[in-house]
Amino acid sequence: MRRLIQSLSAIAMNSFVFLNPREGVTLYQGKLKSVCVPILNCYSCPLAWGSCPIGTVQQSLKMMRIPYFVFGFFAFIGAFVGRWSCGNICPFGFLQEMLYKIKTAKIRIKRIFRLNKYLVLLLTLSLPLLIHQPVFCKFLCPAGTIEASIAQIAMNPALLQSIGIIFYLKALLAIMFVAGSITMKRFFCVLFCPIGAIYGLFNRISLLQIKYDEKKCVRCGLCNRVCPMDINIYENQTDYDCIRCFECVNVCPYNALKKSTLFSKTATQEKDSSPI
Amino acid sequence: MNRKKLFLIFLFAASVLLIVGLLKGDIAMIYNFGRFICFDCIGIS
């Protein structure tokens, strides 16, 4: 079911050229571009209908303007669903999960390195103010390279004359991203994604939660094995890396994990209120 | 602080930010960024 939602959302957010196959059209410029999508999706992609929130934040801060609406948008999505968007509707996360299916040697990312995305977030928010450059989009974002650069250059070969060292640097990073995604679970989401970093901060207080029943859990580790972010959900149900994909909930044979909300009763409360 | 209270506080803060953004014309700003090719994003600049 999640795969279907991921596929449909990828198509829904990126189908402009397919639906409008007019010659020479390389970018959607309609009113839907006023809307930010809640995930990483380059707005320079010829297929994109909506705007990328982190791209908007970068461009806005570069101009010394605070993007109140996008910050509110992040807080609103985060407060309701935490990182659910990452696990269910992000085409880039979906791509990484598909790449990880390629059979090869796999590497686990150590917990300490996972904090790197908060360093990326800090630089993403501060450097545009200091050096007036959209640093994340310009030097790091592989979504821009994979979704937009290749497609734009293919559709407009005149751009080939303008490519320089930054393009080659980004192309190299995109290749590293693909290699990393094949060998590590959601390599970019775990280590670099600033949007995931923002939503992750809300996992503890978001409306959407996972309920854990310690009495039912036998710590078989099945939930960890299926987790696309490689976390132990039975240790911390509000982990900042949990993308609320609910693979762990679906796979648990003991029903120790359940979908829940912040306002529903915890397992302990349920036991206390049950009739003797 | 209670997580439920924090949720409500963040929801309120998010609403305030969204309203301020709307009043300051952020929607037009998002549109202006999104309707042109971002040459920084595609590595050509």
Short mmCIF file of C-alpha atoms in Angstrom, two decimals:
data_model
loop_
_atom_site.label_atom_id
_atom_site.label_comp_id
_atom_site.label_asym_id
_atom_site.label_seq_id
_atom_site.Cartn_x
_atom_site.Cartn_y
_atom_site.Cartn_z
CA MET A 1 0.00 0.00 0.00
CA ARG A 2 2.82 2.42 0.92
CA ARG A 3 4.58 1.68 -2.36
CA LEU A 4 1.38 2.56 -4.21
CA ILE A 5 1.04 5.86 -2.32
CA GLN A 6 4.71 6.67 -2.97
CA SER A 7 4.33 5.91 -6.69
CA LEU A 8 1.11 7.88 -7.03
CA SER A 9 2.48 10.91 -5.18
CA ALA A 10 5.66 10.87 -7.29
CA ILE A 11 3.51 10.90 -10.42
CA ALA A 12 1.04 13.46 -9.03
CA MET A 13 3.80 15.92 -8.12
CA ASN A 14 5.85 15.32 -11.25
CA SER A 15 3.73 14.89 -14.33
CA PHE A 16 3.69 18.30 -15.97
CA VAL A 17 5.52 17.52 -19.21
CA PHE A 18 3.65 14.25 -19.62
CA LEU A 19 0.31 16.02 -19.36
CA ASN A 20 1.46 19.01 -21.41
CA PRO A 21 3.66 17.64 -24.17
CA ARG A 22 3.90 20.98 -26.00
CA GLU A 23 7.16 21.53 -27.80
CA GLY A 24 9.57 23.88 -26.08
CA VAL A 25 7.84 23.86 -22.69
CA THR A 26 10.52 23.08 -20.11
CA LEU A 27 8.92 24.35 -16.91
CA TYR A 28 5.44 24.62 -15.48
CA GLN A 29 4.70 28.30 -14.76
CA GLY A 30 1.09 28.14 -13.61
CA LYS A 31 -0.49 29.09 -10.30
CA LEU A 32 0.27 25.75 -8.65
CA LYS A 33 3.87 26.93 -8.37
CA SER A 34 2.58 29.17 -5.55
CA VAL A 35 2.20 26.00 -3.50
CA CYS A 36 5.10 24.33 -1.73
CA VAL A 37 5.11 20.56 -1.67
CA PRO A 38 5.88 19.16 1.81
CA ILE A 39 8.98 17.28 0.62
CA LEU A 40 12.21 17.74 -1.34
CA ASN A 41 11.20 18.14 -5.00
CA CYS A 42 13.17 20.49 -7.23
CA TYR A 43 10.96 23.18 -8.78
CA SER A 44 13.28 23.46 -11.76
CA CYS A 45 12.37 19.93 -12.78
CA PRO A 46 10.40 20.05 -16.07
CA LEU A 47 7.92 17.63 -14.51
CA ALA A 48 7.25 19.51 -11.25
CA TRP A 49 3.89 21.13 -10.51
CA GLY A 50 4.78 22.65 -7.15
CA SER A 51 7.64 24.50 -5.46
CA CYS A 52 10.35 23.02 -3.26
CA PRO A 53 10.09 24.43 0.29
CA ILE A 54 13.83 24.32 1.00
CA GLY A 55 14.58 25.99 -2.34
CA THR A 56 12.11 28.73 -1.45
CA VAL A 57 13.66 29.17 2.01
CA GLN A 58 17.15 29.43 0.50
CA GLN A 59 16.18 31.95 -2.17
CA SER A 60 14.20 33.99 0.33
CA LEU A 61 16.98 34.11 2.95
CA LYS A 62 19.46 34.99 0.20
CA MET A 63 17.39 38.13 -0.30
CA MET A 64 17.38 38.74 3.49
CA ARG A 65 13.66 38.04 3.67
CA ILE A 66 12.18 35.70 6.31
CA PRO A 67 9.93 33.08 4.66
CA TYR A 68 7.24 33.09 7.38
CA PHE A 69 4.79 31.08 5.32
CA VAL A 70 7.21 28.23 4.59
CA PHE A 71 8.35 28.10 8.24
CA GLY A 72 4.69 27.96 9.28
CA PHE A 73 4.08 25.29 6.64
CA PHE A 74 6.93 23.15 8.04
CA ALA A 75 5.63 23.59 11.60
CA PHE A 76 2.06 22.78 10.55
CA ILE A 77 2.99 19.57 8.70
CA GLY A 78 5.46 18.60 11.44
CA ALA A 79 2.95 19.18 14.23
CA PHE A 80 0.37 16.98 12.59
CA VAL A 81 2.34 14.12 11.06
CA GLY A 82 6.03 14.52 11.97
CA ARG A 83 8.15 12.86 9.29
CA TRP A 84 5.22 10.99 7.71
CA SER A 85 5.72 12.92 4.45
CA CYS A 86 9.29 11.56 4.17
CA GLY A 87 8.15 7.97 4.44
CA ASN A 88 5.05 8.11 2.33
CA ILE A 89 5.02 10.84 -0.30
CA CYS A 90 8.62 11.91 -0.93
CA PRO A 91 9.67 10.77 -4.43
CA PHE A 92 13.30 11.20 -3.50
CA GLY A 93 12.94 8.91 -0.46
CA PHE A 94 11.09 6.45 -2.67
CA LEU A 95 13.97 6.51 -5.16
CA GLN A 96 16.44 5.76 -2.36
CA GLU A 97 14.36 2.82 -1.11
CA MET A 98 14.29 1.40 -4.63
CA LEU A 99 18.06 1.86 -5.03
CA TYR A 100 18.64 0.06 -1.70
CA LYS A 101 16.88 -3.00 -3.12
CA ILE A 102 19.85 -3.58 -5.45
CA LYS A 103 21.65 -6.60 -4.07
CA THR A 104 25.12 -5.64 -2.87
CA ALA A 105 27.11 -5.28 0.36
CA LYS A 106 25.24 -3.06 2.85
CA ILE A 107 26.60 -0.60 5.41
CA ARG A 108 24.91 0.59 8.64
CA ILE A 109 25.12 4.30 9.44
CA LYS A 110 26.30 4.94 13.02
CA ARG A 111 23.95 6.93 15.18
CA ILE A 112 26.35 9.82 15.75
CA PHE A 113 26.63 10.52 12.00
CA ARG A 114 22.85 10.91 11.78
CA LEU A 115 23.21 14.28 13.50
CA ASN A 116 25.00 15.52 10.37
CA LYS A 117 21.67 16.53 8.86
CA TYR A 118 21.26 19.10 11.63
CA LEU A 119 24.62 20.60 10.66
CA VAL A 120 23.36 20.70 7.05
CA LEU A 121 20.15 22.36 8.27
CA LEU A 122 22.12 24.95 10.24
CA LEU A 123 24.27 25.78 7.21
CA THR A 124 21.21 25.77 4.92
CA LEU A 125 19.55 28.42 7.08
CA SER A 126 22.61 30.52 7.95
CA LEU A 127 24.86 30.64 4.88
CA PRO A 128 22.30 32.25 2.53
CA LEU A 129 22.08 35.11 5.05
CA LEU A 130 25.85 35.42 5.31
CA ILE A 131 27.11 34.90 1.76
CA HIS A 132 23.88 35.45 -0.19
CA GLN A 133 24.02 32.11 -1.97
CA PRO A 134 21.50 29.24 -1.85
CA VAL A 135 24.26 26.95 -0.64
CA PHE A 136 22.24 23.75 -0.23
CA CYS A 137 20.60 24.00 -3.67
CA LYS A 138 23.75 25.17 -5.38
CA PHE A 139 26.37 22.82 -3.97
CA LEU A 140 24.70 19.83 -2.35
CA CYS A 141 21.14 18.99 -3.38
CA PRO A 142 21.21 15.84 -5.54
CA ALA A 143 17.49 16.24 -6.26
CA GLY A 144 18.31 19.32 -8.34
CA THR A 145 20.90 17.40 -10.33
CA ILE A 146 18.90 14.23 -10.84
CA GLU A 147 15.43 15.74 -11.32
CA ALA A 148 16.27 19.04 -12.94
CA SER A 149 19.80 19.39 -14.37
CA ILE A 150 19.79 16.33 -16.57
CA ALA A 151 16.25 16.93 -17.82
CA GLN A 152 16.73 20.65 -18.46
CA ILE A 153 19.97 20.10 -20.36
CA ALA A 154 18.38 17.29 -22.38
CA MET A 155 15.45 19.55 -23.31
CA ASN A 156 17.59 22.61 -23.90
CA PRO A 157 21.04 21.64 -25.27
CA ALA A 158 22.05 25.34 -25.39
CA LEU A 159 22.54 25.08 -21.61
CA LEU A 160 25.50 22.77 -22.25
CA GLN A 161 27.59 25.82 -23.13
CA SER A 162 26.98 27.27 -19.66
CA ILE A 163 27.97 24.33 -17.51
CA GLY A 164 31.02 24.75 -15.33
CA ILE A 165 32.80 23.40 -12.29
CA ILE A 166 29.69 23.58 -10.07
CA PHE A 167 27.75 21.35 -12.44
CA TYR A 168 30.51 18.74 -12.43
CA LEU A 169 30.76 18.94 -8.65
CA LYS A 170 27.02 18.40 -8.33
CA ALA A 171 27.12 15.55 -10.85
CA LEU A 172 29.86 13.89 -8.79
CA LEU A 173 27.78 14.32 -5.63
CA ALA A 174 24.75 12.84 -7.40
CA ILE A 175 26.81 9.77 -8.35
CA MET A 176 27.98 9.50 -4.73
CA PHE A 177 24.36 9.82 -3.64
CA VAL A 178 23.30 6.92 -5.89
CA ALA A 179 26.19 4.77 -4.66
CA GLY A 180 25.38 5.69 -1.03
CA SER A 181 21.69 4.90 -1.50
CA ILE A 182 22.51 1.45 -2.90
CA THR A 183 24.66 0.56 0.10
CA MET A 184 22.96 2.46 2.96
CA LYS A 185 19.31 2.73 3.98
CA ARG A 186 17.96 6.13 2.85
CA PHE A 187 21.48 7.55 2.73
CA PHE A 188 20.46 11.13 1.91
CA CYS A 189 17.48 11.27 4.30
CA VAL A 190 19.56 9.95 7.20
CA LEU A 191 22.62 12.13 6.69
CA PHE A 192 21.77 15.24 4.70
CA CYS A 193 18.11 16.11 4.24
CA PRO A 194 17.30 19.45 5.92
CA ILE A 195 13.55 18.97 5.45
CA GLY A 196 13.68 15.61 7.22
CA ALA A 197 15.76 17.25 9.94
CA ILE A 198 13.02 19.86 10.51
CA TYR A 199 10.16 17.35 10.53
CA GLY A 200 12.19 15.01 12.77
CA LEU A 201 12.18 17.65 15.51
CA PHE A 202 8.38 17.38 15.61
CA ASN A 203 8.21 13.58 15.93
CA ARG A 204 8.01 13.79 19.73
CA ILE A 205 5.04 16.14 19.79
CA SER A 206 3.30 15.32 16.49
CA LEU A 207 -0.31 14.21 16.44
CA LEU A 208 0.57 11.01 14.56
CA GLN A 209 2.38 8.57 16.84
CA ILE A 210 3.38 4.93 17.22
CA LYS A 211 2.21 3.18 20.38
CA TYR A 212 4.48 0.54 21.91
CA ASP A 213 3.38 -2.21 24.28
CA GLU A 214 6.44 -3.38 26.20
CA LYS A 215 4.63 -6.45 27.58
CA LYS A 216 3.91 -7.82 24.11
CA CYS A 217 7.38 -7.13 22.68
CA VAL A 218 9.88 -10.02 22.60
CA ARG A 219 12.63 -7.88 21.01
CA CYS A 220 12.94 -10.16 18.00
CA GLY A 221 14.33 -7.25 15.96
CA LEU A 222 11.98 -7.78 13.02
CA CYS A 223 10.89 -4.13 13.20
CA ASN A 224 14.50 -2.97 12.94
CA ARG A 225 15.17 -5.20 9.94
CA VAL A 226 12.27 -3.78 7.92
CA CYS A 227 12.79 -0.17 9.03
CA PRO A 228 13.84 1.96 6.02
CA MET A 229 15.70 4.30 8.40
CA ASP A 230 17.40 1.50 10.36
CA ILE A 231 16.15 2.54 13.81
CA ASN A 232 15.08 0.47 16.81
CA ILE A 233 11.53 1.67 17.23
CA TYR A 234 11.02 -0.33 20.45
CA GLU A 235 13.75 1.75 22.09
CA ASN A 236 12.32 5.11 21.06
CA GLN A 237 8.98 5.56 19.31
CA THR A 238 9.56 9.29 18.81
CA ASP A 239 13.04 8.98 17.26
CA TYR A 240 13.81 11.99 15.04
CA ASP A 241 14.61 9.57 12.22
CA CYS A 242 11.26 7.72 12.32
CA ILE A 243 9.50 8.46 9.02
CA ARG A 244 6.16 7.04 10.18
CA CYS A 245 6.04 4.52 7.34
CA PHE A 246 4.55 1.97 9.76
CA GLU A 247 6.49 -0.93 8.22
CA CYS A 248 7.34 -1.95 11.81
CA VAL A 249 3.68 -1.86 12.83
CA ASN A 250 2.68 -4.02 9.88
CA VAL A 251 5.44 -6.59 10.38
CA CYS A 252 5.19 -7.06 14.17
CA PRO A 253 3.72 -10.55 14.77
CA TYR A 254 2.95 -9.73 18.43
CA ASN A 255 1.06 -6.46 17.84
CA ALA A 256 3.48 -4.69 20.15
CA LEU A 257 3.41 -1.63 17.89
CA LYS A 258 0.30 0.21 16.81
CA LYS A 259 -0.59 3.36 14.91
CA SER A 260 -1.71 5.95 17.39
CA THR A 261 -2.28 9.63 18.04
CA LEU A 262 -0.91 11.92 20.70
CA PHE A 263 -4.31 12.09 22.34
CA SER A 264 -5.01 8.36 22.45
CA LYS A 265 -4.32 6.34 25.61
CA THR A 266 -0.93 4.71 26.11
CA ALA A 267 -0.72 0.95 26.70
CA THR A 268 -0.23 1.52 30.44
CA GLN A 269 -3.21 3.86 30.67
CA GLU A 270 -5.36 1.33 28.79
CA LYS A 271 -4.41 -1.38 31.28
CA ASP A 272 -5.17 0.88 34.24
CA SER A 273 -8.59 1.83 32.92
CA SER A 274 -9.65 -1.70 31.92
CA PRO A 275 -12.24 -3.44 34.20
CA ILE A 276 -10.79 -5.96 36.67
CA MET B 1 6.23 20.24 29.40
CA ASN B 2 3.35 18.00 28.46
CA ARG B 3 3.64 16.80 24.84
CA LYS B 4 -0.03 17.57 24.17
CA LYS B 5 0.42 21.15 25.31
CA LEU B 6 3.55 21.45 23.15
CA PHE B 7 1.60 20.15 20.17
CA LEU B 8 -1.07 22.81 20.66
CA ILE B 9 1.56 25.53 21.13
CA PHE B 10 3.33 24.54 17.91
CA LEU B 11 0.04 24.35 16.07
CA PHE B 12 -0.78 27.87 17.22
CA ALA B 13 2.70 29.12 16.28
CA ALA B 14 2.40 27.48 12.86
CA SER B 15 -0.96 29.17 12.29
CA VAL B 16 0.50 32.54 13.26
CA LEU B 17 3.45 32.07 10.88
CA LEU B 18 1.15 31.02 8.05
CA ILE B 19 -1.07 34.07 8.57
CA VAL B 20 1.90 36.46 8.79
CA GLY B 21 3.34 34.87 5.63
CA LEU B 22 0.05 35.28 3.80
CA LEU B 23 -0.20 38.92 4.84
CA LYS B 24 3.38 39.64 3.82
CA GLY B 25 2.81 38.23 0.33
CA ASP B 26 4.86 35.06 0.67
CA ILE B 27 2.60 33.20 -1.77
CA ALA B 28 3.58 35.61 -4.55
CA MET B 29 7.22 35.21 -3.53
CA ILE B 30 7.00 31.39 -3.73
CA TYR B 31 5.37 31.71 -7.15
CA ASN B 32 8.08 34.06 -8.39
CA PHE B 33 10.82 31.64 -7.34
CA GLY B 34 9.03 28.59 -8.69
CA ARG B 35 8.07 29.81 -12.14
CA PHE B 36 11.63 30.30 -13.38
CA ILE B 37 14.41 27.78 -13.81
CA CYS B 38 16.67 27.99 -10.77
CA PHE B 39 20.10 27.94 -12.37
CA ASP B 40 21.73 27.50 -8.96
CA CYS B 41 19.69 24.33 -8.44
CA ILE B 42 20.72 22.79 -11.75
CA GLY B 43 24.36 23.72 -11.26
CA ILE B 44 24.56 26.36 -13.99
CA SER B 45 25.36 29.76 -12.57
#
